[in-house]
Structure formats: C-alpha cells, structure tokens
C-alpha cells in the first residue's frame, strides 16, 4: 500500500450560510484546499463528496458540478452518504483509493446546507438517518435517542447533569478561539443548566446546532507530497466499524460498539495505543456522546469519562485535548461536512496553524465521526512529519 498524506485543507465558516448555495460553498471549500496545497486543479484526479441532504438546496450529484467549476469536468467523482458520519466515510474511501494506487492526488469535500429549511423539516429529515421504522417513526428523533443514552449513563455511573454541562462549557471555550465556529461564544454551567429542556435530561446547550458549511482536504500519496513540497501530515491509521442501527438492538446504551471496532483497527494500523494520542476531534453531537466516545476510544475507562471532564483532563492542553476546534457542539455540525472538517482541524494543528487553540507539542491527532447513534463509524489517526 502507498503511504497516504493530507497536503492541504480549507473550510467555509460553519453556521447559517443562507446567502450561498450548496454548490457555492462546496466550491469555496474545495478551492481553498487546492490553493492551500498549492496544486494545480489539473493535478486533482478525482473527487469524493460527502453530503446527506443536497435535495434541500436542489442539488444532489454535486461532484460533477464541482468538477466543472474547477475546470476538470473529465475527472470522476463519487458522492457518499453515511448520515452524520458521511465525511469520515468518504475520507476513508478516498484514503483506500490513494493507498491502493488508483490515484495520486484527490480532493475530499464534505458539505451540508439545511438551516433555511427550519427546525421541523430538519429534525424530521435527520430522523430518517435513524432506524426509522423503530425510532424516527415512533417519535424518537436524535435528541430523544441521545437523551436515552444520557439517562442510562446517569443511572449506571452516578454522573450528574452538571457533568454533561461541563463538556459544553469546555467545547464552547475552544470554539470561542475558532474563527470558523458556528456558536462562537463562551458559556457557563449555569447557562447550560438554565437553558430550555430539549429531551430530558438534555438541554439546549447539550445539543449541537443545525449548521451549514463545507470542508475540504487534498489527499495524496507520500511520493506526490514529497515531490510537490509543502506541509503535509501522514494518515497512519484508518478503521471502520458498525453497530445495530436501532438502540434497542444494543447490549448497552452507554457504549457505541462501532467506535471500539473502528478505533481498534486504526490503533493497530498506526501501531499506537490510546495513550499516544495528543488530541482528538470526537463526535460530540450531544454532550453525552463526547463522554461515551472518550471511553470507547480508550482514553478513559468505562464510567470514568465524566470524572476526567470534572478534573479538566480533556481541556485544551491538559492530559488529552478533546475537540480543540470546539467540536460539533460549538464549531457546528453541517452533517455531510463534519468528518472532513475534523481532518481540517487536525491538519491545522499538526502544521502549526491553529492559532490560539494550538495543542502544544502535538504530533499525533485522531478523528472520530459516526452516523446516527453510532450505527456507522470511522476513526483516523494522523501523524506530523
Ligand atoms: C436543539 C435544537 C432543537 C434547537 O433548535 P431550534 O429550536 O430550531 O433553535 P433556533 O434555531 O430556533 O434557535 C434559537 C436560539 O437558540 C440558539 N441555538 C440553537 N441551537 C443551539 C444549540 N444546539 N446550542 C446552543 N444554542 C443553540 C440559536 O442560536 C438561537 O439563539 P438566539 O435566539 O440568540 O439567536 C436543534 O439545534 C437540534 O435539534 N440540534 C441537534 C441536531 C442534531 O440532532 N444533529 C444530528 C446529531 S446526530
């Protein structure tokens, strides 16, 4: 297999991008990544596009439109949908194609544009990503499903709702330092505890927002990166996993099997253990998810994730910086873009461009992104060179 590297990255702001079309923001992020890598568009051999609800902005099959805008309409593209995990799954497929030697340079772009559709539409359509027959149709949208996990965690491990609130406070603290973040504001535990209940025990500030946005990276072979020059980071591990689609099929509500499967594969490929990871961008669609993720990824033992948050061990430049970008909670969650956006953050961190939110002396970063309540998952590990 070829060694695979990230050679450049770009992103739009996340948030409400009502003035631009889905094609506009896809192109903006892709052009930013191409310019950042310093490659000629003609060197880009193919595109991987992750998107879930292009239909909401009247454009599906976005790849050929992007390629036409880039002036390389003869190049192939592939659209990938894997709910909120679309970005990392698309990244994985692009990775596999470069590793296999099919292409030496690709663009991987994730995009979503939904804020113009309103809360009712978005909540309903997002619920189509659950096991709709058993969950969405019965009235359990994502806040409700993650609330079930939160309730189980509170009962099983003696955690408190304030513990979950601390996750939100930390991620908003990091997101405040991120110029591209959707909810760029500092909050307190009282703000979280006093915010409206969305699905008990989760409150408004325990939830990620609905966001628009696009993120893009240039992926290439190590040979291409070396010949080309410029800052690059190596993709040293890649793993995927699955879980029963509906929560009722799971043995436990406080663990996500697909995370463990994907992480084990990625650690094995990279030849490292969780202790070697300096920082991680994890899927914190709701505060409970970040706690469960950090345990399933092996950073903390089961039930000890909340203790770690209480002790500030996941804050920026502590034991392990979790979500230095602000995470889905504060940076935002444009669902098709999120997994690629996490790679953008890791690239920025490992190439020394993360500004005030820099994780000091970091050399190994991890991304973790899943679809729905973790029915599908991908984990990637990156190493500075
Ligand atoms: C929690 C949620 C229902 C709130 O949506 P909403 O009721 O439509 O909120 P609105 O857009 O009307 O915004 C109302 C206010 O709350 C703020 N807000 C919205 N979502 C927020 C969030 N998640 N966290 C903090 N503030 C939020 C808005 O900025 C706005 O503030 P303002 O009045 O100062 O401008 C929605 O964000 C949600 O469902 N989030 C989860 C998304 C999801 O499930 N994603 C997939 C995960 S697997």
Short mmCIF file of C-alpha atoms and ligand atoms in Angstrom, two decimals:
data_model
loop_
_atom_site.label_atom_id
_atom_site.label_comp_id
_atom_site.label_asym_id
_atom_site.label_seq_id
_atom_site.Cartn_x
_atom_site.Cartn_y
_atom_site.Cartn_z
CA UNK A 1 0.00 0.00 0.00
CA UNK A 2 1.08 3.58 -0.70
CA UNK A 3 1.53 5.84 2.30
CA UNK A 4 -1.21 8.49 2.23
CA UNK A 5 -0.89 12.15 3.27
CA UNK A 6 -3.02 15.26 3.70
CA UNK A 7 -1.38 18.09 1.72
CA UNK A 8 -3.78 20.98 2.18
CA UNK A 9 -7.08 21.94 3.83
CA UNK A 10 -9.81 24.55 3.58
CA UNK A 11 -13.19 25.27 5.09
CA UNK A 12 -16.02 27.76 4.93
CA UNK A 13 -17.28 29.25 8.13
CA UNK A 14 -19.86 26.98 9.80
CA UNK A 15 -23.25 28.45 10.70
CA UNK A 16 -26.11 29.97 8.78
CA UNK A 17 -24.86 30.43 5.19
CA UNK A 18 -28.23 31.32 3.67
CA UNK A 19 -26.72 33.69 1.08
CA UNK A 20 -24.69 30.99 -0.69
CA UNK A 21 -25.92 27.87 -2.50
CA UNK A 22 -24.72 24.37 -1.65
CA UNK A 23 -22.65 24.44 -4.85
CA UNK A 24 -21.10 27.79 -3.88
CA UNK A 25 -19.91 26.54 -0.50
CA UNK A 26 -18.71 23.18 -1.91
CA UNK A 27 -16.62 25.08 -4.46
CA UNK A 28 -15.35 27.66 -1.93
CA UNK A 29 -14.02 24.98 0.43
CA UNK A 30 -12.54 22.87 -2.39
CA UNK A 31 -10.77 25.84 -3.98
CA UNK A 32 -9.44 26.84 -0.55
CA UNK A 33 -7.97 23.34 -0.05
CA UNK A 34 -6.48 23.23 -3.57
CA UNK A 35 -4.88 26.67 -3.12
CA UNK A 36 -3.66 25.73 0.35
CA UNK A 37 -1.97 22.61 -1.05
CA UNK A 38 -0.53 24.68 -3.90
CA UNK A 39 -1.62 22.12 -6.51
CA UNK A 40 -2.96 22.89 -9.97
CA UNK A 41 -6.60 21.71 -10.27
CA UNK A 42 -5.42 19.55 -13.19
CA UNK A 43 -3.30 17.53 -10.75
CA UNK A 44 -6.51 16.51 -8.91
CA UNK A 45 -7.51 13.13 -10.37
CA UNK A 46 -10.89 12.62 -8.66
CA UNK A 47 -13.28 13.97 -6.02
CA UNK A 48 -15.05 12.35 -3.07
CA UNK A 49 -18.07 14.34 -1.93
CA UNK A 50 -19.94 13.70 1.32
CA UNK A 51 -23.45 15.08 1.62
CA UNK A 52 -26.78 13.94 3.04
CA UNK A 53 -29.48 16.48 2.16
CA UNK A 54 -28.43 18.12 -1.11
CA UNK A 55 -32.08 17.78 -2.04
CA UNK A 56 -32.84 20.58 0.47
CA UNK A 57 -30.91 23.04 -1.69
CA UNK A 58 -31.97 21.50 -5.02
CA UNK A 59 -28.61 19.93 -5.88
CA UNK A 60 -27.69 16.29 -5.48
CA UNK A 61 -24.91 14.65 -7.56
CA UNK A 62 -22.72 17.59 -6.57
CA UNK A 63 -19.42 16.02 -7.72
CA UNK A 64 -19.72 16.69 -11.46
CA UNK A 65 -20.88 20.26 -10.76
CA UNK A 66 -17.81 20.83 -8.58
CA UNK A 67 -15.50 19.30 -11.19
CA UNK A 68 -17.00 21.56 -13.87
CA UNK A 69 -16.44 24.60 -11.63
CA UNK A 70 -12.82 23.52 -11.12
CA UNK A 71 -12.29 23.21 -14.88
CA UNK A 72 -11.67 19.44 -14.71
CA UNK A 73 -15.05 18.09 -15.84
CA UNK A 74 -13.44 14.97 -17.34
CA UNK A 75 -12.44 13.72 -13.86
CA UNK A 76 -14.58 11.22 -11.90
CA UNK A 77 -16.36 11.99 -8.65
CA UNK A 78 -18.29 9.96 -6.10
CA UNK A 79 -20.96 11.12 -3.64
CA UNK A 80 -21.14 9.30 -0.32
CA UNK A 81 -23.92 9.35 2.29
CA UNK A 82 -23.46 7.85 5.72
CA UNK A 83 -25.62 10.22 7.81
CA UNK A 84 -23.61 12.41 10.22
CA UNK A 85 -20.58 10.19 9.55
CA UNK A 86 -20.56 10.84 5.79
CA UNK A 87 -17.39 12.96 5.89
CA UNK A 88 -15.18 10.38 7.57
CA UNK A 89 -16.56 7.51 5.48
CA UNK A 90 -15.86 9.49 2.31
CA UNK A 91 -12.37 10.29 3.61
CA UNK A 92 -11.82 6.58 4.25
CA UNK A 93 -12.87 5.62 0.70
CA UNK A 94 -10.59 8.32 -0.73
CA UNK A 95 -7.78 7.09 1.53
CA UNK A 96 -8.26 3.50 0.30
CA UNK A 97 -8.10 4.60 -3.33
CA UNK A 98 -4.84 6.52 -2.86
CA UNK A 99 -3.38 3.68 -0.75
CA UNK A 100 -4.29 1.20 -3.49
CA UNK A 101 -2.51 3.33 -6.08
CA UNK A 102 -5.58 4.21 -8.16
CA UNK A 103 -5.00 7.97 -7.75
CA UNK A 104 -2.03 10.02 -6.51
CA UNK A 105 -4.00 13.18 -5.67
CA UNK A 106 -7.67 13.66 -4.75
CA UNK A 107 -9.97 16.28 -3.30
CA UNK A 108 -12.29 15.18 -0.47
CA UNK A 109 -15.07 17.68 0.24
CA UNK A 110 -17.97 17.46 2.68
CA UNK A 111 -20.93 19.80 2.57
CA UNK A 112 -24.36 20.42 4.11
CA UNK A 113 -26.88 23.22 3.82
CA UNK A 114 -30.07 22.90 5.86
CA UNK A 115 -30.60 25.93 8.09
CA UNK A 116 -33.01 27.53 5.59
CA UNK A 117 -35.39 24.57 5.95
CA UNK A 118 -36.38 25.23 9.59
CA UNK A 119 -36.40 23.10 12.73
CA UNK A 120 -39.37 20.85 11.89
CA UNK A 121 -38.09 19.85 8.44
CA UNK A 122 -34.52 19.31 9.61
CA UNK A 123 -35.50 17.30 12.70
CA UNK A 124 -37.79 15.08 10.61
CA UNK A 125 -35.29 14.53 7.79
CA UNK A 126 -32.40 13.89 10.20
CA UNK A 127 -34.60 11.24 11.85
CA UNK A 128 -34.66 9.40 8.50
CA UNK A 129 -31.00 8.59 9.30
CA UNK A 130 -32.04 6.56 12.37
CA UNK A 131 -33.64 3.11 12.06
CA UNK A 132 -36.80 4.96 11.06
CA UNK A 133 -39.22 2.06 11.47
CA UNK A 134 -38.34 1.54 15.15
CA UNK A 135 -37.14 5.02 16.12
CA UNK A 136 -37.97 8.09 14.00
CA UNK A 137 -41.47 6.89 13.15
CA UNK A 138 -42.16 6.29 16.85
CA UNK A 139 -41.25 9.91 17.61
CA UNK A 140 -37.67 9.38 18.72
CA UNK A 141 -35.58 11.96 16.88
CA UNK A 142 -31.85 12.32 17.65
CA UNK A 143 -32.16 14.49 20.77
CA UNK A 144 -34.53 11.84 22.19
CA UNK A 145 -32.25 8.93 21.33
CA UNK A 146 -29.17 10.55 22.87
CA UNK A 147 -31.30 11.54 25.89
CA UNK A 148 -31.95 7.80 26.41
CA UNK A 149 -28.20 7.22 26.41
CA UNK A 150 -27.68 10.13 28.82
CA UNK A 151 -30.37 8.83 31.20
CA UNK A 152 -28.76 5.38 31.20
CA UNK A 153 -25.31 6.89 31.88
CA UNK A 154 -26.62 8.99 34.78
CA UNK A 155 -28.19 5.89 36.33
CA UNK A 156 -25.33 3.49 35.68
CA UNK A 157 -22.36 5.64 36.70
CA UNK A 158 -23.72 8.16 39.21
CA UNK A 159 -22.95 11.09 36.94
CA UNK A 160 -24.82 14.40 37.17
CA UNK A 161 -26.35 16.69 34.56
CA UNK A 162 -23.70 19.28 35.55
CA UNK A 163 -21.05 16.79 34.37
CA UNK A 164 -22.55 16.86 30.88
CA UNK A 165 -22.79 20.66 31.10
CA UNK A 166 -19.02 20.81 31.67
CA UNK A 167 -18.46 19.20 28.25
CA UNK A 168 -20.45 22.01 26.61
CA UNK A 169 -18.62 24.71 28.57
CA UNK A 170 -15.22 23.25 27.55
CA UNK A 171 -16.15 22.95 23.87
CA UNK A 172 -17.58 26.48 23.73
CA UNK A 173 -14.34 27.68 25.36
CA UNK A 174 -12.36 26.07 22.49
CA UNK A 175 -14.83 27.17 19.83
CA UNK A 176 -14.55 30.74 21.04
CA UNK A 177 -10.95 30.60 19.77
CA UNK A 178 -12.02 29.25 16.36
CA UNK A 179 -12.86 31.98 13.80
CA UNK A 180 -14.92 29.48 11.76
CA UNK A 181 -17.12 28.25 14.63
CA UNK A 182 -20.92 28.47 14.41
CA UNK A 183 -21.66 29.14 18.12
CA UNK A 184 -18.63 31.27 18.94
CA UNK A 185 -19.45 32.25 22.49
CA UNK A 186 -18.29 31.39 25.98
CA UNK A 187 -20.90 29.82 28.28
CA UNK A 188 -21.12 28.77 31.94
CA UNK A 189 -22.52 25.71 33.67
CA UNK A 190 -25.44 27.89 34.79
CA UNK A 191 -26.12 28.84 31.14
CA UNK A 192 -26.35 25.15 30.24
CA UNK A 193 -28.42 24.17 33.28
CA UNK A 194 -30.79 27.10 32.74
CA UNK A 195 -31.31 26.53 29.02
CA UNK A 196 -34.59 25.00 27.79
CA UNK A 197 -35.03 21.24 28.07
CA UNK A 198 -34.93 19.64 24.60
CA UNK A 199 -35.24 15.97 25.60
CA UNK A 200 -34.70 15.38 29.31
CA UNK A 201 -32.00 15.27 30.63
CA UNK A 202 -30.52 17.11 27.60
CA UNK A 203 -30.94 20.86 27.41
CA UNK A 204 -30.38 23.30 24.53
CA UNK A 205 -26.69 23.74 25.32
CA UNK A 206 -26.16 19.96 25.50
CA UNK A 207 -27.06 19.81 21.78
CA UNK A 208 -25.07 20.64 18.67
CA UNK A 209 -26.83 23.15 16.41
CA UNK A 210 -28.12 22.69 12.87
CA UNK A 211 -25.32 24.15 10.71
CA UNK A 212 -24.43 24.88 7.09
CA UNK A 213 -20.84 24.55 5.95
CA UNK A 214 -18.27 22.84 3.74
CA UNK A 215 -14.79 21.48 4.45
CA UNK A 216 -12.21 20.07 2.10
CA UNK A 217 -8.80 18.39 2.14
CA UNK A 218 -6.30 17.33 -0.50
CA UNK A 219 -5.26 13.71 -0.08
CA UNK A 220 -2.23 12.33 -1.94
CA UNK A 221 0.43 9.65 -1.95
CA UNK A 222 3.58 10.28 0.10
CA UNK A 223 5.56 10.29 -3.16
CA UNK A 224 3.33 13.06 -4.57
CA UNK A 225 3.64 15.07 -1.32
CA UNK A 226 7.42 14.79 -1.24
CA UNK A 227 7.85 15.72 -4.90
CA UNK A 228 5.37 18.54 -4.62
CA UNK A 229 6.67 20.07 -1.40
CA UNK A 230 4.66 21.97 1.21
CA UNK A 231 3.33 20.99 4.63
CA UNK A 232 1.82 17.55 4.83
CA UNK A 233 0.75 15.08 7.54
CA UNK A 234 0.60 11.31 7.26
CA UNK A 235 -2.56 9.25 7.66
CA UNK A 236 -1.13 6.47 9.83
CA UNK A 237 -4.33 4.61 10.81
CA UNK A 238 -7.80 4.10 9.38
CA UNK A 239 -10.59 1.98 10.85
CA UNK A 240 -14.31 1.46 10.32
CA UNK A 241 -16.97 -0.23 12.38
CA UNK A 242 -20.70 -0.79 12.65
CA UNK A 243 -23.37 -1.13 15.39
CA UNK A 244 -27.01 -2.28 15.36
CA UNK A 245 -28.89 0.59 13.68
CA UNK A 246 -31.53 0.96 16.42
CA UNK A 247 -30.63 1.50 20.08
CA UNK A 248 -32.94 -1.38 21.03
CA UNK A 249 -30.51 -3.76 19.30
CA UNK A 250 -27.60 -2.75 21.52
CA UNK A 251 -26.42 -4.64 24.58
CA UNK A 252 -25.66 -1.38 26.43
CA UNK A 253 -26.86 2.19 26.00
CA UNK A 254 -23.64 3.62 27.39
CA UNK A 255 -21.21 2.36 24.78
CA UNK A 256 -21.09 2.54 20.98
CA UNK A 257 -19.71 -0.72 19.53
CA UNK A 258 -18.76 0.77 16.15
CA UNK A 259 -16.38 3.24 17.84
CA UNK A 260 -14.49 0.45 19.57
CA UNK A 261 -14.23 -1.62 16.38
CA UNK A 262 -13.07 1.33 14.26
CA UNK A 263 -10.64 2.57 16.91
CA UNK A 264 -9.06 -0.85 17.47
CA UNK A 265 -8.42 -1.19 13.74
CA UNK A 266 -6.99 2.34 13.46
CA UNK A 267 -4.69 1.93 16.51
CA UNK A 268 -3.47 -1.42 15.19
CA UNK A 269 -2.69 0.01 11.77
CA UNK A 270 -0.88 3.02 13.28
CA UNK A 271 0.98 0.81 15.77
CA UNK A 272 -0.01 3.00 18.72
CA UNK A 273 -2.20 2.87 21.84
CA UNK A 274 -4.73 5.47 23.04
CA UNK A 275 -2.04 6.84 25.41
CA UNK A 276 0.00 8.04 22.41
CA UNK A 277 -2.76 10.35 21.11
CA UNK A 278 -2.10 14.05 21.84
CA UNK A 279 -5.52 15.37 20.82
CA UNK A 280 -8.75 14.13 19.29
CA UNK A 281 -11.68 15.54 17.38
CA UNK A 282 -14.59 13.35 18.53
CA UNK A 283 -18.27 13.17 17.62
CA UNK A 284 -19.93 15.30 20.34
CA UNK A 285 -23.34 15.77 18.68
CA UNK A 286 -24.66 15.84 22.25
CA UNK A 287 -22.58 16.22 25.41
CA UNK A 288 -23.28 12.62 26.47
CA UNK A 289 -21.77 11.46 23.17
CA UNK A 290 -18.38 13.03 23.93
CA UNK A 291 -18.23 11.28 27.32
CA UNK A 292 -19.09 7.91 25.78
CA UNK A 293 -16.69 8.48 22.85
CA UNK A 294 -13.69 9.21 25.07
CA UNK A 295 -14.31 5.95 26.92
CA UNK A 296 -14.93 3.86 23.79
CA UNK A 297 -11.78 5.31 22.19
CA UNK A 298 -9.83 4.01 25.19
CA UNK A 299 -8.78 7.38 26.65
CA UNK A 300 -10.62 6.62 29.90
CA UNK A 301 -12.14 3.51 31.49
CA UNK A 302 -15.91 2.96 31.21
CA UNK A 303 -17.71 5.25 33.62
CA UNK A 304 -14.64 7.45 34.18
CA UNK A 305 -15.17 9.86 31.25
CA UNK A 306 -17.20 12.26 33.42
CA UNK A 307 -14.57 12.21 36.15
CA UNK A 308 -11.99 13.22 33.52
CA UNK A 309 -14.17 16.16 32.42
CA UNK A 310 -14.74 17.20 36.06
CA UNK A 311 -10.97 17.26 36.60
CA UNK A 312 -10.35 19.26 33.42
CA UNK A 313 -8.31 16.43 31.91
CA UNK A 314 -9.91 16.88 28.46
CA UNK A 315 -9.49 20.67 28.28
CA UNK A 316 -7.13 22.35 25.82
CA UNK A 317 -3.52 21.48 26.69
CA UNK A 318 -4.38 19.15 29.56
CA UNK A 319 -3.89 15.33 29.57
CA UNK A 320 -5.56 14.93 26.19
CA UNK A 321 -7.14 17.88 24.37
CA UNK A 322 -10.60 16.78 23.24
CA UNK A 323 -12.22 18.81 20.48
CA UNK A 324 -9.77 21.72 20.29
CA UNK A 325 -11.84 23.05 17.34
CA UNK A 326 -14.92 23.45 19.57
CA UNK A 327 -16.37 20.17 18.30
CA UNK A 328 -19.81 19.70 16.84
CA UNK A 329 -21.22 21.47 19.92
CA UNK A 330 -19.61 24.87 19.30
CA UNK A 331 -17.86 24.71 15.93
CA UNK A 332 -21.10 23.31 14.49
CA UNK A 333 -22.39 20.21 12.71
CA UNK A 334 -23.09 20.53 8.97
CA UNK A 335 -23.63 16.80 8.86
CA UNK A 336 -22.04 15.91 5.50
CA UNK A 337 -19.03 18.17 6.21
CA UNK A 338 -18.27 17.31 9.83
CA UNK A 339 -15.94 14.33 9.31
CA UNK A 340 -13.85 16.24 6.75
CA UNK A 341 -13.87 19.33 9.00
CA UNK A 342 -12.29 17.25 11.75
CA UNK A 343 -9.42 16.39 9.38
CA UNK A 344 -9.04 20.10 8.54
CA UNK A 345 -8.59 20.79 12.28
CA UNK A 346 -6.02 18.00 12.67
CA UNK A 347 -4.10 19.27 9.63
CA UNK A 348 -4.13 22.83 11.01
CA UNK A 349 -2.97 21.60 14.42
CA UNK A 350 -0.16 19.39 13.12
CA UNK A 351 1.13 22.03 10.70
CA UNK A 352 1.17 24.76 13.35
CA UNK A 353 -1.67 26.93 12.07
CA UNK A 354 -4.30 26.56 14.80
CA UNK A 355 -3.51 29.92 16.40
CA UNK A 356 -4.80 30.46 19.94
CA UNK A 357 -6.28 26.96 20.18
CA UNK A 358 -2.98 25.20 19.37
CA UNK A 359 -2.36 21.93 21.19
CA UNK A 360 1.25 22.36 22.28
CA UNK A 361 3.89 19.86 21.08
CA UNK A 362 1.24 17.71 19.38
CA UNK A 363 2.39 15.03 16.98
CA UNK A 364 -0.49 12.54 16.88
CA UNK A 365 -4.12 13.56 16.27
CA UNK A 366 -7.23 11.36 15.96
CA UNK A 367 -10.60 11.93 14.30
CA UNK A 368 -13.76 10.06 15.30
CA UNK A 369 -17.03 10.58 13.44
CA UNK A 370 -20.19 8.48 13.36
CA UNK A 371 -23.55 8.30 11.64
CA UNK A 372 -26.85 8.35 13.59
CA UNK A 373 -26.40 6.98 17.14
CA UNK A 374 -23.17 5.31 16.03
CA UNK A 375 -24.60 2.80 13.56
CA UNK A 376 -21.61 3.52 11.31
CA UNK A 377 -18.26 4.94 12.37
CA UNK A 378 -14.79 5.80 11.10
CA UNK A 379 -11.65 6.61 13.08
CA UNK A 380 -8.46 8.04 11.56
CA UNK A 381 -5.06 8.68 13.06
CA UNK A 382 -2.67 11.34 11.76
CA UNK A 383 0.99 11.92 12.42
CA UNK A 384 3.09 15.00 11.86
CA UNK A 385 6.19 14.53 9.65
C1 LIG B 1 -31.61 21.89 19.96
C2 LIG B 1 -32.36 22.31 18.72
C3 LIG B 1 -33.72 21.59 18.66
C4 LIG B 1 -32.58 23.81 18.78
O1 LIG B 1 -33.10 24.21 17.56
P1 LIG B 1 -34.16 25.39 17.41
O2 LIG B 1 -35.20 25.26 18.47
O3 LIG B 1 -34.59 25.39 15.99
O4 LIG B 1 -33.33 26.66 17.73
P2 LIG B 1 -33.40 28.01 16.90
O5 LIG B 1 -32.67 27.83 15.60
O6 LIG B 1 -34.82 28.48 16.85
O7 LIG B 1 -32.52 28.97 17.79
C5 LIG B 1 -32.99 29.54 18.99
C6 LIG B 1 -31.79 30.12 19.71
O8 LIG B 1 -31.01 29.04 20.26
C7 LIG B 1 -29.69 29.05 19.70
N1 LIG B 1 -29.35 27.67 19.43
C8 LIG B 1 -29.90 26.85 18.51
N2 LIG B 1 -29.38 25.62 18.63
C9 LIG B 1 -28.48 25.69 19.64
C10 LIG B 1 -27.62 24.74 20.24
N3 LIG B 1 -27.63 23.49 19.81
N4 LIG B 1 -26.83 25.13 21.25
C11 LIG B 1 -26.85 26.41 21.69
N5 LIG B 1 -27.65 27.37 21.16
C12 LIG B 1 -28.45 26.98 20.14
C13 LIG B 1 -29.78 29.87 18.43
O9 LIG B 1 -28.54 30.49 18.14
C14 LIG B 1 -30.84 30.89 18.82
O10 LIG B 1 -30.25 31.89 19.62
P3 LIG B 1 -30.71 33.42 19.50
O11 LIG B 1 -32.18 33.42 19.86
O12 LIG B 1 -29.84 34.12 20.48
O13 LIG B 1 -30.46 33.78 18.07
C15 LIG B 1 -31.56 21.93 17.45
O14 LIG B 1 -30.35 22.69 17.44
C16 LIG B 1 -31.22 20.45 17.39
O15 LIG B 1 -32.07 19.62 17.16
N6 LIG B 1 -29.94 20.10 17.50
C17 LIG B 1 -29.49 18.74 17.32
C18 LIG B 1 -29.19 18.48 15.86
C19 LIG B 1 -29.00 17.02 15.56
O16 LIG B 1 -29.73 16.17 16.02
N7 LIG B 1 -28.00 16.69 14.76
C20 LIG B 1 -27.68 15.36 14.43
C21 LIG B 1 -26.96 14.75 15.56
S1 LIG B 1 -26.77 13.02 15.45
#
